[in-house]
PDB file of C-alpha atoms in Angstrom:
ATOM      1  CA  UNK A 282       0.154   0.044  -0.285  1.00 38.00           C
ATOM      2  CA  UNK A 283       1.460   3.314  -0.310  1.00 55.00           C
ATOM      3  CA  UNK A 284       1.163   6.441   1.515  1.00 72.00           C
ATOM      4  CA  UNK A 285      -1.862   7.647   0.064  1.00 66.00           C
ATOM      5  CA  UNK A 286      -3.948   4.336   0.417  1.00 63.00           C
ATOM      6  CA  UNK A 287      -3.074   4.064   4.122  1.00 68.00           C
ATOM      7  CA  UNK A 288      -4.264   8.013   5.043  1.00 67.00           C
ATOM      8  CA  UNK A 289      -7.459   7.672   2.636  1.00 60.00           C
ATOM      9  CA  UNK A 290      -9.754   6.374   5.159  1.00 73.00           C
ATOM     10  CA  UNK A 291      -9.011   9.574   7.475  1.00 78.00           C
ATOM     11  CA  UNK A 292      -8.049  12.269   4.955  1.00 65.00           C
ATOM     12  CA  UNK A 293     -11.381  14.044   5.759  1.00 74.00           C
ATOM     13  CA  UNK A 294     -11.005  13.962   9.455  1.00 77.00           C
ATOM     14  CA  UNK A 295      -9.030  16.936   8.791  1.00 88.00           C
ATOM     15  CA  UNK A 296     -10.884  20.165   8.808  1.00 90.00           C
ATOM     16  CA  UNK A 297      -7.964  22.276   7.424  1.00 91.00           C
ATOM     17  CA  UNK A 298      -8.026  19.891   3.969  1.00 92.00           C
ATOM     18  CA  UNK A 299     -11.818  20.773   3.570  1.00 93.00           C
ATOM     19  CA  UNK A 300     -11.330  24.374   4.070  1.00 95.00           C
ATOM     20  CA  UNK A 301      -8.737  24.536   1.906  1.00 94.00           C
ATOM     21  CA  UNK A 302     -10.613  22.702  -0.871  1.00 96.00           C
ATOM     22  CA  UNK A 303     -13.623  25.024  -0.238  1.00 97.00           C
ATOM     23  CA  UNK A 304     -11.255  28.040  -0.372  1.00 97.00           C
ATOM     24  CA  UNK A 305      -9.488  26.673  -3.912  1.00 98.00           C
ATOM     25  CA  UNK A 306     -12.613  26.163  -5.476  1.00 98.00           C
ATOM     26  CA  UNK A 307     -14.093  29.668  -4.447  1.00 97.00           C
ATOM     27  CA  UNK A 308     -10.737  30.980  -6.479  1.00 98.00           C
ATOM     28  CA  UNK A 309     -11.703  28.624  -8.887  1.00 98.00           C
ATOM     29  CA  UNK A 310     -14.619  30.381  -9.718  1.00 97.00           C
ATOM     30  CA  UNK A 311     -13.913  33.891  -9.493  1.00 95.00           C
ATOM     31  CA  UNK A 312     -11.399  33.408 -12.097  1.00 94.00           C
ATOM     32  CA  UNK A 313     -12.911  31.411 -14.367  1.00 95.00           C
ATOM     33  CA  UNK A 314     -17.190  31.545 -15.285  1.00 95.00           C
ATOM     34  CA  UNK A 315     -18.115  27.824 -14.453  1.00 97.00           C
ATOM     35  CA  UNK A 316     -21.086  26.696 -16.515  1.00 97.00           C
ATOM     36  CA  UNK A 317     -22.990  23.279 -16.382  1.00 96.00           C
ATOM     37  CA  UNK A 318     -21.761  22.484 -19.970  1.00 96.00           C
ATOM     38  CA  UNK A 319     -18.166  22.331 -18.815  1.00 98.00           C
ATOM     39  CA  UNK A 320     -16.609  18.440 -18.926  1.00 98.00           C
ATOM     40  CA  UNK A 321     -13.863  18.888 -16.336  1.00 98.00           C
ATOM     41  CA  UNK A 322     -11.133  16.046 -15.444  1.00 98.00           C
ATOM     42  CA  UNK A 323      -9.213  16.864 -12.317  1.00 98.00           C
ATOM     43  CA  UNK A 324      -5.811  14.978 -11.827  1.00 97.00           C
ATOM     44  CA  UNK A 325      -4.701  13.651  -8.275  1.00 94.00           C
ATOM     45  CA  UNK A 326      -7.953  14.159  -7.017  1.00 95.00           C
ATOM     46  CA  UNK A 327      -7.460  11.809  -3.794  1.00 92.00           C
ATOM     47  CA  UNK A 328     -10.914  11.526  -2.111  1.00 92.00           C
ATOM     48  CA  UNK A 329     -13.122  14.222  -4.073  1.00 94.00           C
ATOM     49  CA  UNK A 330     -12.320  17.087  -1.949  1.00 95.00           C
ATOM     50  CA  UNK A 331     -12.120  20.023  -4.580  1.00 97.00           C
ATOM     51  CA  UNK A 332     -14.276  18.543  -7.098  1.00 98.00           C
ATOM     52  CA  UNK A 333     -16.939  18.201  -4.372  1.00 96.00           C
ATOM     53  CA  UNK A 334     -16.871  21.812  -4.081  1.00 97.00           C
ATOM     54  CA  UNK A 335     -17.371  22.322  -7.797  1.00 98.00           C
ATOM     55  CA  UNK A 336     -19.560  19.619  -8.643  1.00 97.00           C
ATOM     56  CA  UNK A 337     -22.798  21.871  -8.469  1.00 97.00           C
ATOM     57  CA  UNK A 338     -21.049  24.160 -11.371  1.00 97.00           C
ATOM     58  CA  UNK A 339     -19.704  21.831 -14.234  1.00 98.00           C
ATOM     59  CA  UNK A 340     -20.853  19.250 -16.180  1.00 98.00           C
ATOM     60  CA  UNK A 341     -19.241  15.573 -15.859  1.00 98.00           C
ATOM     61  CA  UNK A 342     -16.133  15.405 -13.911  1.00 98.00           C
ATOM     62  CA  UNK A 343     -13.693  12.592 -14.423  1.00 98.00           C
ATOM     63  CA  UNK A 344     -11.604  12.270 -11.007  1.00 97.00           C
ATOM     64  CA  UNK A 345      -8.325  10.965 -11.582  1.00 97.00           C
ATOM     65  CA  UNK A 346      -5.558   9.548  -8.995  1.00 95.00           C
ATOM     66  CA  UNK A 347      -3.199   6.402  -8.896  1.00 92.00           C
ATOM     67  CA  UNK A 348      -4.390   5.647  -4.704  1.00 90.00           C
ATOM     68  CA  UNK A 349      -6.626   3.209  -4.853  1.00 92.00           C
ATOM     69  CA  UNK A 350      -7.272   3.864  -1.158  1.00 91.00           C
ATOM     70  CA  UNK A 351      -8.082   7.396  -2.249  1.00 91.00           C
ATOM     71  CA  UNK A 352     -10.596   5.927  -5.237  1.00 95.00           C
ATOM     72  CA  UNK A 353     -12.353   3.496  -3.187  1.00 93.00           C
ATOM     73  CA  UNK A 354     -13.056   6.374  -0.397  1.00 93.00           C
ATOM     74  CA  UNK A 355     -14.286   8.633  -3.532  1.00 95.00           C
ATOM     75  CA  UNK A 356     -16.274   6.090  -5.226  1.00 96.00           C
ATOM     76  CA  UNK A 357     -18.081   5.445  -1.462  1.00 94.00           C
ATOM     77  CA  UNK A 358     -18.838   9.414  -1.247  1.00 94.00           C
ATOM     78  CA  UNK A 359     -19.955   9.707  -4.663  1.00 96.00           C
ATOM     79  CA  UNK A 360     -22.177   6.439  -4.022  1.00 96.00           C
ATOM     80  CA  UNK A 361     -23.450   8.045  -0.622  1.00 94.00           C
ATOM     81  CA  UNK A 362     -23.905  11.688  -2.032  1.00 95.00           C
ATOM     82  CA  UNK A 363     -26.396   9.983  -4.747  1.00 96.00           C
ATOM     83  CA  UNK A 364     -24.044  12.659  -7.255  1.00 95.00           C
ATOM     84  CA  UNK A 365     -24.705  11.610 -10.830  1.00 96.00           C
ATOM     85  CA  UNK A 366     -21.350  13.974 -12.702  1.00 97.00           C
ATOM     86  CA  UNK A 367     -18.468  12.386 -11.066  1.00 98.00           C
ATOM     87  CA  UNK A 368     -16.305   9.469 -12.321  1.00 97.00           C
ATOM     88  CA  UNK A 369     -13.192   8.249 -10.416  1.00 97.00           C
ATOM     89  CA  UNK A 370     -10.631   6.565 -12.704  1.00 97.00           C
ATOM     90  CA  UNK A 371      -7.426   5.158 -11.811  1.00 96.00           C
ATOM     91  CA  UNK A 372      -5.264   6.695 -14.400  1.00 95.00           C
ATOM     92  CA  UNK A 373      -1.388   8.263 -14.257  1.00 93.00           C
ATOM     93  CA  UNK A 374      -1.814  10.588 -16.885  1.00 91.00           C
ATOM     94  CA  UNK A 375       2.081  10.890 -16.969  1.00 88.00           C
ATOM     95  CA  UNK A 376       2.319   7.544 -18.042  1.00 91.00           C
ATOM     96  CA  UNK A 377      -0.867   6.134 -19.011  1.00 94.00           C
ATOM     97  CA  UNK A 378      -2.675   6.626 -22.237  1.00 94.00           C
ATOM     98  CA  UNK A 379      -4.086   9.387 -22.476  1.00 93.00           C
ATOM     99  CA  UNK A 380      -8.423   9.356 -21.627  1.00 92.00           C
ATOM    100  CA  UNK A 381     -10.324   9.620 -25.451  1.00 94.00           C
ATOM    101  CA  UNK A 382     -12.211  12.379 -23.303  1.00 95.00           C
ATOM    102  CA  UNK A 383     -11.637  16.276 -24.150  1.00 97.00           C
ATOM    103  CA  UNK A 384     -12.532  18.661 -21.556  1.00 98.00           C
ATOM    104  CA  UNK A 385     -13.406  22.605 -21.252  1.00 98.00           C
ATOM    105  CA  UNK A 386     -10.698  22.236 -17.924  1.00 98.00           C
ATOM    106  CA  UNK A 387      -8.640  19.956 -16.007  1.00 98.00           C
ATOM    107  CA  UNK A 388      -7.822  20.992 -12.373  1.00 98.00           C
ATOM    108  CA  UNK A 389      -5.424  19.793  -9.960  1.00 97.00           C
ATOM    109  CA  UNK A 390      -4.700  20.530  -5.540  1.00 97.00           C
ATOM    110  CA  UNK A 391      -1.400  19.943  -3.884  1.00 93.00           C
ATOM    111  CA  UNK A 392      -0.684  17.143  -6.765  1.00 93.00           C
ATOM    112  CA  UNK A 393       2.588  18.739  -8.696  1.00 93.00           C
ATOM    113  CA  UNK A 394       4.754  18.814  -6.217  1.00 91.00           C
ATOM    114  CA  UNK A 395       4.440  14.926  -6.323  1.00 88.00           C
ATOM    115  CA  UNK A 396       5.183  14.540 -10.398  1.00 91.00           C
ATOM    116  CA  UNK A 397       8.728  13.870 -11.115  1.00 88.00           C
ATOM    117  CA  UNK A 398       8.024  15.278 -14.817  1.00 90.00           C
ATOM    118  CA  UNK A 399       5.645  18.080 -14.647  1.00 93.00           C
ATOM    119  CA  UNK A 400       6.643  18.846 -18.462  1.00 93.00           C
ATOM    120  CA  UNK A 401       5.260  15.385 -19.724  1.00 93.00           C
ATOM    121  CA  UNK A 402       2.236  16.181 -17.717  1.00 94.00           C
ATOM    122  CA  UNK A 403       2.035  19.952 -18.997  1.00 96.00           C
ATOM    123  CA  UNK A 404       1.918  18.182 -22.476  1.00 95.00           C
ATOM    124  CA  UNK A 405      -0.885  15.774 -21.593  1.00 96.00           C
ATOM    125  CA  UNK A 406      -2.675  17.904 -19.544  1.00 97.00           C
ATOM    126  CA  UNK A 407      -2.317  20.204 -22.897  1.00 96.00           C
ATOM    127  CA  UNK A 408      -3.883  16.836 -25.243  1.00 96.00           C
ATOM    128  CA  UNK A 409      -6.522  16.494 -23.199  1.00 97.00           C
ATOM    129  CA  UNK A 410      -7.968  19.823 -23.480  1.00 97.00           C
ATOM    130  CA  UNK A 411     -10.541  21.004 -26.556  1.00 97.00           C
ATOM    131  CA  UNK A 412      -9.418  24.008 -27.631  1.00 95.00           C
ATOM    132  CA  UNK A 413      -9.357  26.992 -25.723  1.00 95.00           C
ATOM    133  CA  UNK A 414      -9.689  24.606 -22.793  1.00 97.00           C
ATOM    134  CA  UNK A 415      -8.250  26.011 -19.603  1.00 98.00           C
ATOM    135  CA  UNK A 416      -5.919  24.300 -17.007  1.00 98.00           C
ATOM    136  CA  UNK A 417      -5.892  25.607 -12.959  1.00 98.00           C
ATOM    137  CA  UNK A 418      -3.050  24.266 -11.059  1.00 98.00           C
ATOM    138  CA  UNK A 419      -3.112  24.617  -7.367  1.00 98.00           C
ATOM    139  CA  UNK A 420       0.282  23.975  -5.549  1.00 96.00           C
ATOM    140  CA  UNK A 421       3.208  25.490  -3.149  1.00 95.00           C
ATOM    141  CA  UNK A 422       5.216  28.579  -3.678  1.00 95.00           C
ATOM    142  CA  UNK A 423       9.232  27.619  -3.288  1.00 94.00           C
ATOM    143  CA  UNK A 424       9.907  26.020   0.081  1.00 91.00           C
ATOM    144  CA  UNK A 425      12.745  24.625   2.031  1.00 86.00           C
ATOM    145  CA  UNK A 426      11.535  20.961   2.061  1.00 82.00           C
ATOM    146  CA  UNK A 427       9.806  21.269   5.972  1.00 83.00           C
ATOM    147  CA  UNK A 428       6.218  21.127   4.282  1.00 84.00           C
ATOM    148  CA  UNK A 429       5.934  17.553   4.479  1.00 77.00           C
ATOM    149  CA  UNK A 430       6.433  16.257   8.117  1.00 67.00           C
ATOM    150  CA  UNK A 431       4.718  12.828   7.994  1.00 65.00           C
ATOM    151  CA  UNK A 432       7.150  11.110   6.027  1.00 60.00           C
ATOM    152  CA  UNK A 433       5.658  11.924   2.335  1.00 65.00           C
ATOM    153  CA  UNK A 434       8.666  12.305   0.389  1.00 61.00           C
ATOM    154  CA  UNK A 435       8.924  15.509  -1.421  1.00 59.00           C
ATOM    155  CA  UNK A 436       9.895  15.220  -5.460  1.00 78.00           C
ATOM    156  CA  UNK A 437       9.495  19.007  -5.847  1.00 83.00           C
ATOM    157  CA  UNK A 438      10.069  21.561  -3.102  1.00 87.00           C
ATOM    158  CA  UNK A 439       7.284  23.779  -4.150  1.00 91.00           C
ATOM    159  CA  UNK A 440       7.242  25.927  -7.630  1.00 94.00           C
ATOM    160  CA  UNK A 441       9.029  28.979  -8.924  1.00 96.00           C
ATOM    161  CA  UNK A 442       6.356  30.949 -10.526  1.00 97.00           C
ATOM    162  CA  UNK A 443       8.338  32.573 -13.451  1.00 97.00           C
ATOM    163  CA  UNK A 444      10.007  29.037 -14.198  1.00 96.00           C
ATOM    164  CA  UNK A 445       6.631  27.332 -14.014  1.00 97.00           C
ATOM    165  CA  UNK A 446       5.017  29.909 -16.480  1.00 98.00           C
ATOM    166  CA  UNK A 447       7.810  29.196 -18.736  1.00 97.00           C
ATOM    167  CA  UNK A 448       6.988  25.348 -18.532  1.00 96.00           C
ATOM    168  CA  UNK A 449       3.384  25.774 -19.283  1.00 97.00           C
ATOM    169  CA  UNK A 450       4.167  28.347 -22.017  1.00 97.00           C
ATOM    170  CA  UNK A 451       6.355  26.198 -23.497  1.00 96.00           C
ATOM    171  CA  UNK A 452       3.680  23.059 -23.145  1.00 96.00           C
ATOM    172  CA  UNK A 453       1.446  25.402 -25.350  1.00 96.00           C
ATOM    173  CA  UNK A 454      -0.566  27.168 -22.939  1.00 97.00           C
ATOM    174  CA  UNK A 455      -0.914  31.433 -22.759  1.00 97.00           C
ATOM    175  CA  UNK A 456      -2.900  33.708 -21.028  1.00 96.00           C
ATOM    176  CA  UNK A 457      -1.017  32.542 -17.417  1.00 98.00           C
ATOM    177  CA  UNK A 458      -1.791  33.967 -14.304  1.00 98.00           C
ATOM    178  CA  UNK A 459      -0.863  33.742 -10.627  1.00 98.00           C
ATOM    179  CA  UNK A 460      -3.227  34.158  -7.334  1.00 98.00           C
ATOM    180  CA  UNK A 461      -2.358  33.766  -3.793  1.00 98.00           C
ATOM    181  CA  UNK A 462      -5.758  31.438  -2.851  1.00 97.00           C
ATOM    182  CA  UNK A 463      -4.510  29.857   0.743  1.00 96.00           C
ATOM    183  CA  UNK A 464      -2.221  29.296   3.183  1.00 96.00           C
ATOM    184  CA  UNK A 465      -1.077  26.847   5.128  1.00 92.00           C
ATOM    185  CA  UNK A 466      -0.058  27.354   8.409  1.00 91.00           C
ATOM    186  CA  UNK A 467       1.307  24.040   9.901  1.00 85.00           C
ATOM    187  CA  UNK A 468       3.688  23.452  13.293  1.00 81.00           C
ATOM    188  CA  UNK A 469       7.374  22.261  11.442  1.00 78.00           C
ATOM    189  CA  UNK A 470       8.988  20.903  14.370  1.00 79.00           C
ATOM    190  CA  UNK A 471       8.770  21.268  18.716  1.00 78.00           C
ATOM    191  CA  UNK A 472       5.935  24.223  18.324  1.00 78.00           C
ATOM    192  CA  UNK A 473       7.553  25.847  15.983  1.00 84.00           C
ATOM    193  CA  UNK A 474       4.652  27.226  13.282  1.00 88.00           C
ATOM    194  CA  UNK A 475       5.238  28.100   9.803  1.00 90.00           C
ATOM    195  CA  UNK A 476       3.519  29.376   6.505  1.00 92.00           C
ATOM    196  CA  UNK A 477       3.262  27.904   2.797  1.00 93.00           C
ATOM    197  CA  UNK A 478       1.373  29.833   0.558  1.00 95.00           C
ATOM    198  CA  UNK A 479      -0.330  28.255  -2.622  1.00 97.00           C
ATOM    199  CA  UNK A 480      -0.632  29.935  -5.874  1.00 97.00           C
ATOM    200  CA  UNK A 481      -3.552  28.605  -8.127  1.00 98.00           C
ATOM    201  CA  UNK A 482      -2.499  29.280 -11.892  1.00 98.00           C
ATOM    202  CA  UNK A 483      -4.837  29.326 -14.353  1.00 98.00           C
ATOM    203  CA  UNK A 484      -3.722  29.109 -18.202  1.00 98.00           C
ATOM    204  CA  UNK A 485      -5.484  28.573 -21.503  1.00 97.00           C
ATOM    205  CA  UNK A 486      -4.481  26.364 -24.356  1.00 97.00           C
ATOM    206  CA  UNK A 487      -3.400  27.646 -27.041  1.00 89.00           C
ATOM    207  CA  UNK A 488      -4.285  26.852 -30.592  1.00 76.00           C
ATOM    208  CA  UNK A 489      -0.708  26.275 -31.755  1.00 65.00           C
ATOM    209  CA  UNK A 490       2.240  24.956 -30.133  1.00 57.00           C
TER     210      UNK A 490
END
């Protein structure tokens, strides 16, 4: 079992995670006019907190993750809520074949810093989006490695916004904007608390590379 499989059952019991998803969903709504005609793909969905917060504003939502434990919890939540526009799938967008569907919007929350090859992931996002589709990434600003204190392996210590924008534009996106919708405050050691800002990046798929 992966670390995320083991943590899945208790994931939603953390009020901070629930609040964070709600706040980021509000920021997404302010950034993008959502409609029920828009199909969506969330990558690294976990238990679906962000998509549940956006569900009433979107059309069909595909929720992708590599953790079966997270997807099992998500499937139970969808069934319990009677939601009909959310579909969980086990998918690693960097290595698995692309889904046949094309989406009006794709988004992720605190997923990018766990992905080795972010350039490939950005290219895959570009490929699965409809013309003029929108990419939204919410993740950590550059940090010193103290964000994860639970044994989770850091692959990227957050992101420099300028460098990330260069990658996003190289993958075929334009109209790149950043905001700071949320700041995580957490104890890192012996009562010492630290702030970790999250950025929300929005970009639009260009019709040419």
